[in-house]
Short mmCIF file of C-alpha atoms in Angstrom, two decimals:
data_model
loop_
_atom_site.label_atom_id
_atom_site.label_comp_id
_atom_site.label_asym_id
_atom_site.label_seq_id
_atom_site.Cartn_x
_atom_site.Cartn_y
_atom_site.Cartn_z
CA TYR A 1 -0.09 -94.29 -11.53
CA ALA A 2 -0.10 -96.26 -8.30
CA TYR A 3 1.90 -99.11 -9.83
CA ILE A 4 2.91 -100.85 -13.04
CA LEU A 5 3.18 -104.63 -13.41
CA GLY A 6 3.82 -107.14 -16.20
CA ILE A 7 1.52 -110.18 -16.22
CA GLU A 8 1.99 -112.68 -19.07
CA ASP A 9 1.56 -110.66 -22.30
CA ARG A 10 -0.06 -107.70 -20.53
CA LEU A 11 1.24 -104.54 -18.92
CA TYR A 12 -1.04 -103.53 -16.03
CA VAL A 13 -1.27 -100.07 -14.49
CA SER A 14 -3.35 -98.77 -11.63
CA MET A 15 -4.40 -95.16 -12.22
CA LYS A 16 -5.75 -92.85 -9.56
CA ILE A 17 -8.31 -90.73 -11.41
CA ASN A 18 -9.54 -88.56 -8.52
CA THR A 19 -9.45 -88.44 -4.72
CA TYR A 20 -11.48 -91.63 -4.26
CA ASP A 21 -11.41 -93.57 -7.51
CA THR A 22 -8.79 -95.81 -9.12
CA GLU A 23 -8.91 -97.68 -12.41
CA LEU A 24 -7.06 -100.80 -13.45
CA HIS A 25 -6.01 -100.86 -17.12
CA TYR A 26 -3.84 -103.14 -19.25
CA SER A 27 -2.05 -102.97 -22.58
CA THR A 28 -1.03 -105.79 -24.92
CA ASP A 29 0.75 -103.51 -27.41
CA ARG A 30 3.53 -101.91 -25.35
CA GLY A 31 1.31 -99.12 -24.06
CA ALA A 32 -0.04 -97.86 -27.41
CA THR A 33 -3.62 -98.62 -26.32
CA TRP A 34 -5.17 -99.37 -22.92
CA LYS A 35 -8.22 -101.36 -21.87
CA PRO A 36 -9.97 -101.11 -18.49
CA ASP A 37 -10.09 -104.30 -16.38
CA THR A 38 -12.52 -103.41 -13.61
CA VAL A 39 -15.64 -105.57 -14.17
CA GLY A 40 -16.51 -107.14 -10.81
CA LEU A 41 -14.09 -105.06 -8.71
CA PRO A 42 -15.60 -103.16 -5.74
CA LEU A 43 -16.81 -99.58 -5.81
CA SER A 44 -14.91 -96.84 -3.99
CA ALA A 45 -16.12 -95.47 -0.63
CA THR A 46 -18.10 -92.74 -2.42
CA LYS A 47 -19.45 -95.24 -5.00
CA THR A 48 -18.38 -92.91 -7.82
CA GLY A 49 -15.86 -95.36 -9.28
CA LYS A 50 -13.65 -98.31 -8.37
CA ALA A 51 -11.64 -98.84 -5.16
CA ALA A 52 -7.85 -99.08 -5.29
CA MET A 53 -6.62 -102.66 -5.73
CA LEU A 54 -3.19 -104.28 -5.85
CA VAL A 55 -2.80 -106.95 -8.50
CA LYS A 56 -0.53 -109.99 -8.31
CA TYR A 57 0.17 -112.74 -10.81
CA MET A 58 -0.68 -116.00 -9.04
CA GLU A 59 0.80 -118.61 -11.43
CA ASN A 60 -1.01 -120.89 -13.89
CA GLY A 61 -2.65 -117.95 -15.70
CA TYR A 62 -4.46 -116.55 -12.65
CA MET A 63 -4.43 -113.10 -11.08
CA LEU A 64 -5.54 -111.79 -7.68
CA ALA A 65 -6.62 -108.19 -7.02
CA HIS A 66 -6.82 -107.15 -3.37
CA ASN A 67 -6.89 -104.23 -0.99
CA ASN A 68 -6.96 -104.30 2.80
CA LEU A 69 -10.59 -105.47 2.90
CA LYS A 70 -11.43 -107.60 -0.13
CA ALA A 71 -9.89 -109.84 -2.77
CA PHE A 72 -10.95 -110.94 -6.26
CA TYR A 73 -9.49 -113.48 -8.69
CA LYS A 74 -9.70 -114.43 -12.38
CA LYS A 75 -7.80 -115.99 -15.26
CA VAL A 76 -5.80 -113.37 -17.15
CA GLU A 77 -7.95 -113.55 -20.28
CA GLU A 78 -11.31 -113.50 -18.42
CA THR A 79 -13.39 -110.32 -18.30
CA ASN A 80 -15.02 -110.59 -14.85
CA TRP A 81 -13.26 -110.54 -11.48
CA LYS A 82 -14.84 -112.95 -8.93
CA PRO A 83 -14.87 -112.35 -5.15
CA THR A 84 -12.93 -114.75 -2.91
CA SER A 85 -13.80 -115.95 0.59
CA ILE A 86 -10.87 -114.29 2.39
CA ASP A 87 -12.22 -113.21 5.77
CA PHE A 88 -9.60 -110.82 7.15
CA ILE A 89 -7.45 -107.80 6.39
CA ILE A 90 -5.14 -108.89 3.56
CA VAL A 91 -1.55 -107.75 3.99
CA ASP A 92 0.09 -109.64 1.12
CA VAL A 93 -0.38 -112.67 -1.15
CA ALA A 94 1.89 -115.05 -3.04
CA ALA A 95 1.58 -118.28 -5.01
CA THR A 96 3.50 -121.44 -5.69
CA LYS A 97 2.59 -123.78 -8.52
CA ASP A 98 -0.19 -125.45 -6.47
CA THR A 99 -1.01 -123.15 -3.53
CA TRP A 100 -1.95 -119.53 -2.99
CA ILE A 101 -1.06 -118.02 0.40
CA ALA A 102 -2.45 -114.84 1.99
CA ILE A 103 -1.23 -113.21 5.20
CA GLY A 104 -2.99 -110.74 7.45
CA GLY A 105 -4.81 -110.37 10.73
CA GLY A 106 -2.25 -112.55 12.51
CA LYS A 107 -2.91 -115.65 10.42
CA ILE A 108 -2.08 -117.36 7.15
CA LEU A 109 -4.74 -118.63 4.77
CA HIS A 110 -4.16 -120.87 1.77
CA SER A 111 -6.12 -121.82 -1.32
CA THR A 112 -5.59 -124.93 -3.40
CA ASN A 113 -8.33 -124.07 -5.93
CA ASN A 114 -6.93 -120.86 -7.45
CA GLY A 115 -8.50 -118.46 -4.96
CA GLU A 116 -12.07 -119.74 -5.00
CA THR A 117 -11.97 -120.73 -1.31
CA TRP A 118 -9.47 -120.22 1.51
CA THR A 119 -8.73 -122.16 4.70
CA LEU A 120 -6.61 -121.46 7.75
CA LEU A 121 -3.08 -122.85 7.46
CA ASN A 122 -1.70 -124.35 10.65
CA THR A 123 2.02 -123.67 10.69
CA THR A 124 5.11 -124.81 12.57
CA GLY A 125 8.19 -122.65 13.09
CA LEU A 126 6.62 -119.19 13.08
CA PRO A 127 6.51 -117.23 16.35
CA ALA A 128 3.31 -117.30 18.42
CA ASN A 129 2.80 -113.58 17.82
CA PHE A 130 3.26 -113.87 14.05
CA GLN A 131 1.79 -110.98 12.08
CA GLY A 132 3.48 -111.15 8.69
CA ASN A 133 4.49 -108.24 6.50
CA LYS A 134 5.56 -109.41 3.04
CA ILE A 135 5.36 -112.80 1.36
CA CYS A 136 6.87 -114.00 -1.92
CA THR A 137 7.88 -117.16 -3.75
CA ASN A 138 10.43 -118.23 -6.30
CA GLY A 139 8.38 -121.10 -7.63
CA SER A 140 8.23 -123.61 -4.79
CA ARG A 141 9.99 -121.93 -1.85
CA ILE A 142 7.99 -119.34 0.09
CA TYR A 143 9.56 -116.41 1.97
CA ILE A 144 7.82 -114.33 4.61
CA SER A 145 8.90 -111.42 6.78
CA SER A 146 7.62 -110.98 10.32
CA ALA A 147 8.39 -108.65 13.19
CA PRO A 148 9.88 -110.44 16.24
CA ALA A 149 8.97 -109.31 19.76
CA SER A 150 12.33 -107.51 20.04
CA GLY A 151 11.56 -105.25 17.04
CA GLY A 152 12.90 -105.19 13.51
CA GLN A 153 12.03 -107.96 11.07
CA ASP A 154 12.91 -111.61 10.54
CA ILE A 155 12.68 -113.55 7.29
CA TYR A 156 11.44 -117.17 7.28
CA TYR A 157 11.18 -119.69 4.44
CA SER A 158 9.08 -122.77 3.76
CA ASP A 159 9.68 -125.62 1.31
CA ASP A 160 6.37 -127.42 1.96
CA GLU A 161 3.62 -124.99 0.89
CA GLY A 162 3.79 -123.04 4.17
CA LEU A 163 3.31 -125.84 6.70
CA ASN A 164 6.81 -125.61 8.23
CA TRP A 165 8.96 -122.47 8.47
CA THR A 166 12.67 -121.95 9.11
CA LEU A 167 14.22 -118.69 10.29
CA THR A 168 16.92 -117.41 7.94
CA ASN A 169 20.07 -115.65 9.13
CA SER A 170 18.22 -112.32 8.97
CA ALA A 171 17.78 -111.75 12.72
CA GLY A 172 19.21 -108.40 13.75
CA LYS A 173 19.90 -107.30 10.17
CA PHE A 174 16.71 -105.23 9.93
CA THR A 175 16.28 -103.27 13.12
CA HIS A 176 14.87 -99.93 12.00
CA ALA A 177 12.81 -100.71 8.90
CA ASN A 178 10.93 -103.63 7.40
CA PRO A 179 12.72 -105.74 4.77
CA TRP A 180 10.45 -105.47 1.78
CA VAL A 181 10.95 -109.03 0.61
CA GLN A 182 10.23 -109.43 -3.08
CA TYR A 183 11.60 -111.86 -5.64
CA MET A 184 14.29 -113.95 -3.98
CA TYR A 185 16.03 -117.02 -5.30
CA ALA A 186 17.51 -119.80 -3.25
#
């Protein structure tokens, strides 16, 4: 298993079934039975099965599955995953109540229509060489980690859907490894 994740009333697992293929399954009965959830997800490099995907719960009953090349979205109860218009290498994604945010390729994209389309987000407060590593939310506040020019990692937060960012008191705390920012509460 590559990962395990709870989304609403489902328990999701990503299973590597051979060298190239991964399958996404979920259970609604505490793991007694499992159902595949791969309709619409991309094929692996060898086209023998499905490519590995990370899944995130994106609020309001939506999910996003992504790897470093593509992303797909759907409502939890829907059968088919739909491709999004993300146009760059996806590093991480997060959601607030009204906005989805994706980081990668030195930019931030946001979606206000549950992942159907994405636009470039112009930001204030992030360094000019911003790359982004991890992004998360606690409902309305967004946190993001980014490597400063001097090395290590800094953590920023935004209270306005990612338009303005403030550096936390994290500078110099992470000098040898990235802070894997996950669920944080202000």
